[in-house]
PDB file of C-alpha atoms in Angstrom:
ATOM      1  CA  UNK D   1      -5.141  14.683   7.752  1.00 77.00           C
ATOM      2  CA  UNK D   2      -2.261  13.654   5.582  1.00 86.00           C
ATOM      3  CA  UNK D   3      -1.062  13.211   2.157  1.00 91.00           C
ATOM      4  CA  UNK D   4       1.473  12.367  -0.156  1.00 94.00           C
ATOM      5  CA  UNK D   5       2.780  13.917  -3.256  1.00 95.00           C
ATOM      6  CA  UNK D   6       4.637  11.887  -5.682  1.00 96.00           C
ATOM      7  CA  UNK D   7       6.315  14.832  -7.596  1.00 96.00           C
ATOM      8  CA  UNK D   8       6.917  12.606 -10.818  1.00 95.00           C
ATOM      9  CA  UNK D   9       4.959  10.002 -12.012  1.00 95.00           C
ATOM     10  CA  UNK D  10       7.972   8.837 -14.375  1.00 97.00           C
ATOM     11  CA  UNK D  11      11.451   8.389 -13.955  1.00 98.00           C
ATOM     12  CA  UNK D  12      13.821   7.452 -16.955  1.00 98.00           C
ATOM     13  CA  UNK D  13      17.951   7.036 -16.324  1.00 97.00           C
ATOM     14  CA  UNK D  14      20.333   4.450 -17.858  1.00 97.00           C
ATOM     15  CA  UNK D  15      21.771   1.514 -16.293  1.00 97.00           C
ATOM     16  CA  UNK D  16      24.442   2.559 -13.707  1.00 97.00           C
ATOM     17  CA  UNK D  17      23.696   6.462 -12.964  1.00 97.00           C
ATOM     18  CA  UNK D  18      22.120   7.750  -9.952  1.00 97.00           C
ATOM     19  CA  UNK D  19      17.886   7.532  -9.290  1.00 98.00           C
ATOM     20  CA  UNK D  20      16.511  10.223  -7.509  1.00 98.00           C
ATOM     21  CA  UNK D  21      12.653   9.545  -6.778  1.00 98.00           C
ATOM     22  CA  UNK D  22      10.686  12.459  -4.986  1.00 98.00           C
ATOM     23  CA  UNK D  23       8.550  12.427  -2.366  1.00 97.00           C
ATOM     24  CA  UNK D  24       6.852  15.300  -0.572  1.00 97.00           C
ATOM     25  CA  UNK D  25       4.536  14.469   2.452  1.00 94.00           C
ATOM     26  CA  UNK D  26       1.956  16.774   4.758  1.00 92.00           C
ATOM     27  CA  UNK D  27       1.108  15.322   7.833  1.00 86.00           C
ATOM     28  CA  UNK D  28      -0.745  16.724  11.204  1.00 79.00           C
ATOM     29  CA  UNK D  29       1.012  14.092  13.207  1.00 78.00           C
ATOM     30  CA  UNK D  30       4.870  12.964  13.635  1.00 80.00           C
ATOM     31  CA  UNK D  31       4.662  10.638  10.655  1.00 85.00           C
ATOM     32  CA  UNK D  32       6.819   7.291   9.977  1.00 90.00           C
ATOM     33  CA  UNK D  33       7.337   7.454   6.304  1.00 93.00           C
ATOM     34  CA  UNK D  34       8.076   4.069   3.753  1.00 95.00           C
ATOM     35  CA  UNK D  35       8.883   3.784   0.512  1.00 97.00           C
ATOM     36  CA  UNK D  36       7.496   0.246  -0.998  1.00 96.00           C
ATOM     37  CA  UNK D  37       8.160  -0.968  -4.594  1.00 96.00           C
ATOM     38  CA  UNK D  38       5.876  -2.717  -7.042  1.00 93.00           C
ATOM     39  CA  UNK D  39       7.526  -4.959  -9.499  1.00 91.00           C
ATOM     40  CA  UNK D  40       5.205  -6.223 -12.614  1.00 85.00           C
ATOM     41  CA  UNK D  41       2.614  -8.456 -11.553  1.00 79.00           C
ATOM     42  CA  UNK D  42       4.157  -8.944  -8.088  1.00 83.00           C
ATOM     43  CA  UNK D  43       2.682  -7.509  -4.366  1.00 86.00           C
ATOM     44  CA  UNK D  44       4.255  -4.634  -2.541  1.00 92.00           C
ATOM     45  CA  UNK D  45       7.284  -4.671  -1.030  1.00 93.00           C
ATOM     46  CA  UNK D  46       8.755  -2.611   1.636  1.00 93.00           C
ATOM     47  CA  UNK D  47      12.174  -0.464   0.976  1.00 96.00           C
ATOM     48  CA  UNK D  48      12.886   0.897   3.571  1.00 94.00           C
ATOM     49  CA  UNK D  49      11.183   3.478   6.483  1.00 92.00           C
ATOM     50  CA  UNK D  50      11.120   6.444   8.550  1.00 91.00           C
ATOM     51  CA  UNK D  51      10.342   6.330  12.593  1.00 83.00           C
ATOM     52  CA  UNK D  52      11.662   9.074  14.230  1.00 76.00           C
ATOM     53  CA  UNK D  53      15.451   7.817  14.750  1.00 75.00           C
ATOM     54  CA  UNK D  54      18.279   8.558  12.199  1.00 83.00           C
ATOM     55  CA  UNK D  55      17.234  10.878   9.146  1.00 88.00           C
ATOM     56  CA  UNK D  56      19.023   9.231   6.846  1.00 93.00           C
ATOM     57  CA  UNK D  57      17.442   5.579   6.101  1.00 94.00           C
ATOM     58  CA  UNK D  58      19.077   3.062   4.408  1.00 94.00           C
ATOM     59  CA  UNK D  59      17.255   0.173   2.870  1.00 94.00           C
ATOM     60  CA  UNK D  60      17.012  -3.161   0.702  1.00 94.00           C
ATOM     61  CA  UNK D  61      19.209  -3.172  -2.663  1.00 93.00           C
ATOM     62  CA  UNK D  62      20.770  -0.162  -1.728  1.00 96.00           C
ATOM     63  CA  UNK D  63      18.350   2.003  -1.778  1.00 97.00           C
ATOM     64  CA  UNK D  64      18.684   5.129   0.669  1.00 97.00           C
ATOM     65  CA  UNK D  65      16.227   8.172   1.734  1.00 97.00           C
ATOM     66  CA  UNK D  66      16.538  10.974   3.805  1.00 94.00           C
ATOM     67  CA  UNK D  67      13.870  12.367   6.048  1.00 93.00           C
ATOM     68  CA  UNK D  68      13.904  16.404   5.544  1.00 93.00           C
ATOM     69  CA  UNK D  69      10.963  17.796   7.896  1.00 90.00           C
ATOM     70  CA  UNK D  70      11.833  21.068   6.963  1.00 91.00           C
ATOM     71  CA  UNK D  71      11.141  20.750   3.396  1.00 93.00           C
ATOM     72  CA  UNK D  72       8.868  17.802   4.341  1.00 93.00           C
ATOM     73  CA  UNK D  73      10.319  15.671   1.454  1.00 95.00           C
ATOM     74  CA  UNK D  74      11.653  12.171   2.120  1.00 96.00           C
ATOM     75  CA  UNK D  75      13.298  11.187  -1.198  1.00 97.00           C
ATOM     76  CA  UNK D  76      14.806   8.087  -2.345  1.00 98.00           C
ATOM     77  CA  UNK D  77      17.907   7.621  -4.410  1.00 97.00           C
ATOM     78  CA  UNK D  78      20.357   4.766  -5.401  1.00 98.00           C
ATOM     79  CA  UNK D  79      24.079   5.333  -6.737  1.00 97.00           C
ATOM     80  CA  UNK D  80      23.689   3.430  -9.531  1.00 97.00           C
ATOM     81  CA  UNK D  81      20.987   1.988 -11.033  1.00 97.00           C
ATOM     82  CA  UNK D  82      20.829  -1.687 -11.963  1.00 96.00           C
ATOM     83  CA  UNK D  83      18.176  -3.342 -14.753  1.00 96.00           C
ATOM     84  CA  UNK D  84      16.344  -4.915 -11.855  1.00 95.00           C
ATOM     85  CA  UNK D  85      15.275  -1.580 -10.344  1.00 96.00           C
ATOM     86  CA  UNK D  86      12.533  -1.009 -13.096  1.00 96.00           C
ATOM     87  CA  UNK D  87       9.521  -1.238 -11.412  1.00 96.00           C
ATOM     88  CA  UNK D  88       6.638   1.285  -9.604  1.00 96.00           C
ATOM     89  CA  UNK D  89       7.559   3.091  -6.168  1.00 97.00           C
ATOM     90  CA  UNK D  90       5.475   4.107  -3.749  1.00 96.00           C
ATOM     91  CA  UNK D  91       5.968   6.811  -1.282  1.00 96.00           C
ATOM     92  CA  UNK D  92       3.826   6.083   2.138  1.00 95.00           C
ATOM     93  CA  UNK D  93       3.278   8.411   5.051  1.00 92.00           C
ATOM     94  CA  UNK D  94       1.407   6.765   8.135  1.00 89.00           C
ATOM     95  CA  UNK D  95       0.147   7.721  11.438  1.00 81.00           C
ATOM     96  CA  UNK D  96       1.914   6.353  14.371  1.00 73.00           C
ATOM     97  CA  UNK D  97      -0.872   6.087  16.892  1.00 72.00           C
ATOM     98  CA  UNK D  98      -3.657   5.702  14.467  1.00 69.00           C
ATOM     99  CA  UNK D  99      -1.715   3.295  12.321  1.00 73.00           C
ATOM    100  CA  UNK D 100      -3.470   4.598   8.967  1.00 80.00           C
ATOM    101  CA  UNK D 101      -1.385   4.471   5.818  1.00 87.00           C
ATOM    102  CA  UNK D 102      -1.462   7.067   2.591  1.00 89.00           C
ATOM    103  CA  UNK D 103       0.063   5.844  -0.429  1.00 92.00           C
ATOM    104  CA  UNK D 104       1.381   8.153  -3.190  1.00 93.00           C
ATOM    105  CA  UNK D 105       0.077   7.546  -7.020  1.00 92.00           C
ATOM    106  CA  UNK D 106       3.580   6.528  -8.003  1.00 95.00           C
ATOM    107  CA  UNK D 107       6.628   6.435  -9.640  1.00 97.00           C
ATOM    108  CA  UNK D 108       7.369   4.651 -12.668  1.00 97.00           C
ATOM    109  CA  UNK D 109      11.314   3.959 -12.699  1.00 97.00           C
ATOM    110  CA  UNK D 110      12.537   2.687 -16.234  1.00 97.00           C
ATOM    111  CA  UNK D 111      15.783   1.169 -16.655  1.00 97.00           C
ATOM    112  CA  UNK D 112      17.961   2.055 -19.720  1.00 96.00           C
ATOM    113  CA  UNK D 113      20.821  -0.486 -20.786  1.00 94.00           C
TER     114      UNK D 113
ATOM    115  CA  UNK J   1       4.741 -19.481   3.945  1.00 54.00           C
ATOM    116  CA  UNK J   2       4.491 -17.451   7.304  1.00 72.00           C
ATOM    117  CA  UNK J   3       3.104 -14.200   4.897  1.00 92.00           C
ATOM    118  CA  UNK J   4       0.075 -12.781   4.135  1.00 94.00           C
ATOM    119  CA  UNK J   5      -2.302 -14.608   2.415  1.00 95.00           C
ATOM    120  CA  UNK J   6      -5.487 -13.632   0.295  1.00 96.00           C
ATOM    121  CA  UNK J   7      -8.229 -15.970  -1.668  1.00 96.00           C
ATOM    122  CA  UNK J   8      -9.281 -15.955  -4.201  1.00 96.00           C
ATOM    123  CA  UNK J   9      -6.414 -14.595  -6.402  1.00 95.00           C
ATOM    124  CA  UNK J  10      -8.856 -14.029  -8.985  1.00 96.00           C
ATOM    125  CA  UNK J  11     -12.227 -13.694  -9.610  1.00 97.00           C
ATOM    126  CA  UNK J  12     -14.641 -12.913 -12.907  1.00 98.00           C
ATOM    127  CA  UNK J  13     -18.138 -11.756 -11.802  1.00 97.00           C
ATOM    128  CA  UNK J  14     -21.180 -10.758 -13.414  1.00 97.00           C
ATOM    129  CA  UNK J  15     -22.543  -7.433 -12.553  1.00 97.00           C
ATOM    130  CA  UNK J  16     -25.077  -7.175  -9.762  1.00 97.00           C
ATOM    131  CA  UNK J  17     -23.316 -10.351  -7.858  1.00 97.00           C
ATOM    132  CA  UNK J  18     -22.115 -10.631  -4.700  1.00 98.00           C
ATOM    133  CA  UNK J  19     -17.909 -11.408  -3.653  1.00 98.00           C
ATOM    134  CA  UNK J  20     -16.322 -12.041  -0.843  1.00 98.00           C
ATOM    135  CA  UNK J  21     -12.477 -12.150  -0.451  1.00 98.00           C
ATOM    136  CA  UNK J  22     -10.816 -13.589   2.238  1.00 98.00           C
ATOM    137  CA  UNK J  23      -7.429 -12.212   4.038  1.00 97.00           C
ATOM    138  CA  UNK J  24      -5.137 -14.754   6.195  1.00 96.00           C
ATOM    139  CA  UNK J  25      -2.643 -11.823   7.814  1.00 96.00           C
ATOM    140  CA  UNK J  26       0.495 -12.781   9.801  1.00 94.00           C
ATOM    141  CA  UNK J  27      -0.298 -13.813  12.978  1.00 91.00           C
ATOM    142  CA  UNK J  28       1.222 -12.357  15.279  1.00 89.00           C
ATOM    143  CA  UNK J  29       0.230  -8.800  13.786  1.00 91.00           C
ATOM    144  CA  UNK J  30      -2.851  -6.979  15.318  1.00 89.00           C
ATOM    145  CA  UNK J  31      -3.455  -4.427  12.467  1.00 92.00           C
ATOM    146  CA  UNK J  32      -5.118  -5.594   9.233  1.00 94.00           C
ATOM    147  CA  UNK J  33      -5.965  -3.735   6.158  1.00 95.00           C
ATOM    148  CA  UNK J  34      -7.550  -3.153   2.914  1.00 96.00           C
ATOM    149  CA  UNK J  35      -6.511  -0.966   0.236  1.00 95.00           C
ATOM    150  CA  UNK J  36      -7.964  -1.167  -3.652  1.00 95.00           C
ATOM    151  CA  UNK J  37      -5.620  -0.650  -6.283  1.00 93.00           C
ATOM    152  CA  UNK J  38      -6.731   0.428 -10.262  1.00 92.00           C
ATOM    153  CA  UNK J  39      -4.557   0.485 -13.415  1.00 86.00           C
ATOM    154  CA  UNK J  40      -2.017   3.503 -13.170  1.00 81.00           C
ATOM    155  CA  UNK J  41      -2.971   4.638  -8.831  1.00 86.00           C
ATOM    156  CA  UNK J  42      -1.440   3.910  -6.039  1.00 88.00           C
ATOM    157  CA  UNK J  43      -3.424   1.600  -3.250  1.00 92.00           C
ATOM    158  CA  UNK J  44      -6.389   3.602  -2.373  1.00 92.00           C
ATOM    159  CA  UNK J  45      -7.764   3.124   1.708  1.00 91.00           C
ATOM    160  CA  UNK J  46     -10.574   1.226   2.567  1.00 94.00           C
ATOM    161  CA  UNK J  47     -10.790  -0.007   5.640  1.00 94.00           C
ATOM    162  CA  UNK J  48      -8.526  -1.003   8.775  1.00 91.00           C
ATOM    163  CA  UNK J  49      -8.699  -2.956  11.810  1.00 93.00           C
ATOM    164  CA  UNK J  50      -7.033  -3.330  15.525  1.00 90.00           C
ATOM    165  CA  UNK J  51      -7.770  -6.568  16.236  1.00 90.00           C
ATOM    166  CA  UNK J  52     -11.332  -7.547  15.990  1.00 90.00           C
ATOM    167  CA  UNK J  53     -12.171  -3.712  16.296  1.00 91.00           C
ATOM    168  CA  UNK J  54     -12.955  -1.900  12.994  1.00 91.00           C
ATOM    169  CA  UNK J  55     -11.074   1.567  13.426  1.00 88.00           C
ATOM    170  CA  UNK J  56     -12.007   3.211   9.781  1.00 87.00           C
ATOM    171  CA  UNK J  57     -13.966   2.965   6.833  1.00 89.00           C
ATOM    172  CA  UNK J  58     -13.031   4.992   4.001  1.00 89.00           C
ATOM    173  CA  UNK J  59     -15.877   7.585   3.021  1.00 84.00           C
ATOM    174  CA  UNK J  60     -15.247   6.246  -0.197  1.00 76.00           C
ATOM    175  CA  UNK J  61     -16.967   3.191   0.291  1.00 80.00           C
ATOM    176  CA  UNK J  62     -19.994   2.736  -0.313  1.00 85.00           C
ATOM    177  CA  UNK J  63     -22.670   1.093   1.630  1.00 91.00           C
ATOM    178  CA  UNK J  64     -21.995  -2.014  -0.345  1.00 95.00           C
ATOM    179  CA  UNK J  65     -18.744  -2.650   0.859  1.00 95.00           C
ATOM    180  CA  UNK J  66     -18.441  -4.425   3.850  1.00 94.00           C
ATOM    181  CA  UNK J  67     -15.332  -6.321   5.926  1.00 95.00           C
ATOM    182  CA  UNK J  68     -14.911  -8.200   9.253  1.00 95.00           C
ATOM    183  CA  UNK J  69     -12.114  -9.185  11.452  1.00 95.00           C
ATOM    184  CA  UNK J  70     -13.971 -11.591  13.742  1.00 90.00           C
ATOM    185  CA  UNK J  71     -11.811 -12.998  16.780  1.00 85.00           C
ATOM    186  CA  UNK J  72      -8.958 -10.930  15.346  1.00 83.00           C
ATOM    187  CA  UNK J  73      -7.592 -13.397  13.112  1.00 90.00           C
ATOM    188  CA  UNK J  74      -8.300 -13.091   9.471  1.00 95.00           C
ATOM    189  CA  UNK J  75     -10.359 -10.926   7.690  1.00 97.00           C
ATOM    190  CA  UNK J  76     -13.319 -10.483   4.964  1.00 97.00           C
ATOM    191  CA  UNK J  77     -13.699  -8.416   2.182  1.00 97.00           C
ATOM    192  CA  UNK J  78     -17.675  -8.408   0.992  1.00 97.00           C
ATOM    193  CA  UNK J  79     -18.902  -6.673  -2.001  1.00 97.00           C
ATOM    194  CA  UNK J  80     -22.798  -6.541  -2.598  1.00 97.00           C
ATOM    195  CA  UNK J  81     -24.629  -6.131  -5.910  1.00 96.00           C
ATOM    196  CA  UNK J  82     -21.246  -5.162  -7.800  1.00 97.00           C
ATOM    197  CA  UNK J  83     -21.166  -2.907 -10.069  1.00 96.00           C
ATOM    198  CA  UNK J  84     -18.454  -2.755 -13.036  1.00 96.00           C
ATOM    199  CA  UNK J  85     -16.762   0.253 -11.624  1.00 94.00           C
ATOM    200  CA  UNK J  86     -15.575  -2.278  -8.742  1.00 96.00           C
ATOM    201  CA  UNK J  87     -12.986  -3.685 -10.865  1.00 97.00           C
ATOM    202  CA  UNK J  88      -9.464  -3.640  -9.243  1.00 96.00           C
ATOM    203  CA  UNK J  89      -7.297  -5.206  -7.689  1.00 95.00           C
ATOM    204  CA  UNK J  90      -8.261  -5.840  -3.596  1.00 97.00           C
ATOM    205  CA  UNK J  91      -5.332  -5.560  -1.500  1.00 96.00           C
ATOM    206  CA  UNK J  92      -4.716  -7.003   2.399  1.00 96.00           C
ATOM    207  CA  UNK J  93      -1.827  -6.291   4.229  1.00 95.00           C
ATOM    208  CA  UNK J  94      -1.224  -6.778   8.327  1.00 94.00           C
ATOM    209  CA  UNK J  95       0.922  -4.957  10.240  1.00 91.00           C
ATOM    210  CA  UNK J  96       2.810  -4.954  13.915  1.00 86.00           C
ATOM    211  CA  UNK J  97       2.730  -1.649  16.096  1.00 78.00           C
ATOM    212  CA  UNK J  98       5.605  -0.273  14.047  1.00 78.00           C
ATOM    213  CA  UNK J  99       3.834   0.567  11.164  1.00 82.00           C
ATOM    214  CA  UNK J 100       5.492  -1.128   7.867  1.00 88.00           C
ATOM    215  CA  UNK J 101       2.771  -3.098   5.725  1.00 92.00           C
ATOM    216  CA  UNK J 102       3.140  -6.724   4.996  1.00 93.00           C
ATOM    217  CA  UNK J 103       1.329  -7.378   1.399  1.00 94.00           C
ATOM    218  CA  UNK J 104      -0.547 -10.216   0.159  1.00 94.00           C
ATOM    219  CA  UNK J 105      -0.656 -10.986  -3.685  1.00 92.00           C
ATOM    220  CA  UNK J 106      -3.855  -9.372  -3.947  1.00 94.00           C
ATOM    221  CA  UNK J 107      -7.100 -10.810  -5.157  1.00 96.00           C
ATOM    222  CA  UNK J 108      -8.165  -9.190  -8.703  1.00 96.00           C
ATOM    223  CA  UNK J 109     -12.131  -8.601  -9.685  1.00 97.00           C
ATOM    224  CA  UNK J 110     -13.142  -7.989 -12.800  1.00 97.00           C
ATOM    225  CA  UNK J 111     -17.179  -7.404 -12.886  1.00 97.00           C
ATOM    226  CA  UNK J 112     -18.099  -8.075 -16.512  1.00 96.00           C
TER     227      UNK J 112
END
């Protein structure tokens, strides 16, 4: 079995501070974890993911998360936030062999000028 | 456009009609799912498949719900005698062996 927590379902920061997005995860197998984002009327994209090499992940627009299996959390931050960020994030954990994916309910990021 | 693909984009039903929604995946990928999506959740499982072969069906679903993968290629999405609670957003994505999910646009039902 395996699940994700989102931990908030709403992020606010201004334009140009750091975005921290948490994800907690519980898994019976090695997972591969993703984070995809949503933008408003638009299909899911992927971010970035997790396989099993370096713990530290970097992805598109430079987004980064880190892969902590002892506090099972893989959560994603950015530096600085830009306008275009504001959207709906999705933290994923899926089984490698099985190939099924979990989605978390969410984060809404908001973007403050 | 070498992406997923889904059809109808939209479609307005009355209740107790059948739909069927159709999923073009990326070829070369041999995993293909489908996830439902509501106002406010994240995608919610319903079914995947390895090839032609469907692996798992969502307890979720009911016995109205039913997909197909024949030859491997793309898939179907058929919902019998819908019912208003069926309104969401249907989902397909494909994957290769590595695990990341490709996304179509979705096709949206709303059963009036």
């Amino acid at each position: 079995a395996q699940s994700v927590t989102q931990l908030d379902s709403h992020v606010s920061v201004s334009e140009g501070t750091p975005v921290l997005l948490r994800c907690n995860y519980s898994s019976s197998y090695s997972p591969s974890l993703f984070w995809y984002v949503q933008h408003p009327n638009k299909g899911l994209q992927l971010l970035l993911k997790y396989t099993s090499a370096a713990t530290l992940v970097k992805g598109i627009n430079g987004f980064e998360a880190e892969f902590k299996k002892s506090e099972t959390s893989f959560h994603l931050t950015k530096p600085s936030a830009h306008m275009s960020d504001a959207a709906e994030y999705f933290c994923v954990v899926s089984e490698r062999i099985r190939g099924k994916s979990t989605f978390g309910d969410g984060t809404t990021l908001t973007v403050k000028p | 456009d070498t992406g997923v693909s889904q059809d109808p984009r939209h479609k307005i039903t009355k209740r107790g009609q059948n739909v069927t929604f159709r999923c073009d995946p990326i070829s070369e990928h041999n995993r293909l799912y489908w996830y439902r999506q509501t106002l406010g959740q994240g995608p919610e499982f319903l079914t995947y498949f390895q090839n032609e072969a469907q692996l798992e069906k969502s307890r979720l679903l009911s016995d109205r719900f039913s997909a197909e993968r024949p030859k491997g290629s793309f898939s179907t999405l058929e919902i019998q005698r819908t019912e208003q609670g069926d309104s969401a957003m249907y989902l397909c994505a494909s994957s290769p062996d590595t695990g990341e999910l490709f996304f179509g646009e979705g096709s949206r039902l709303t059963v009036l």
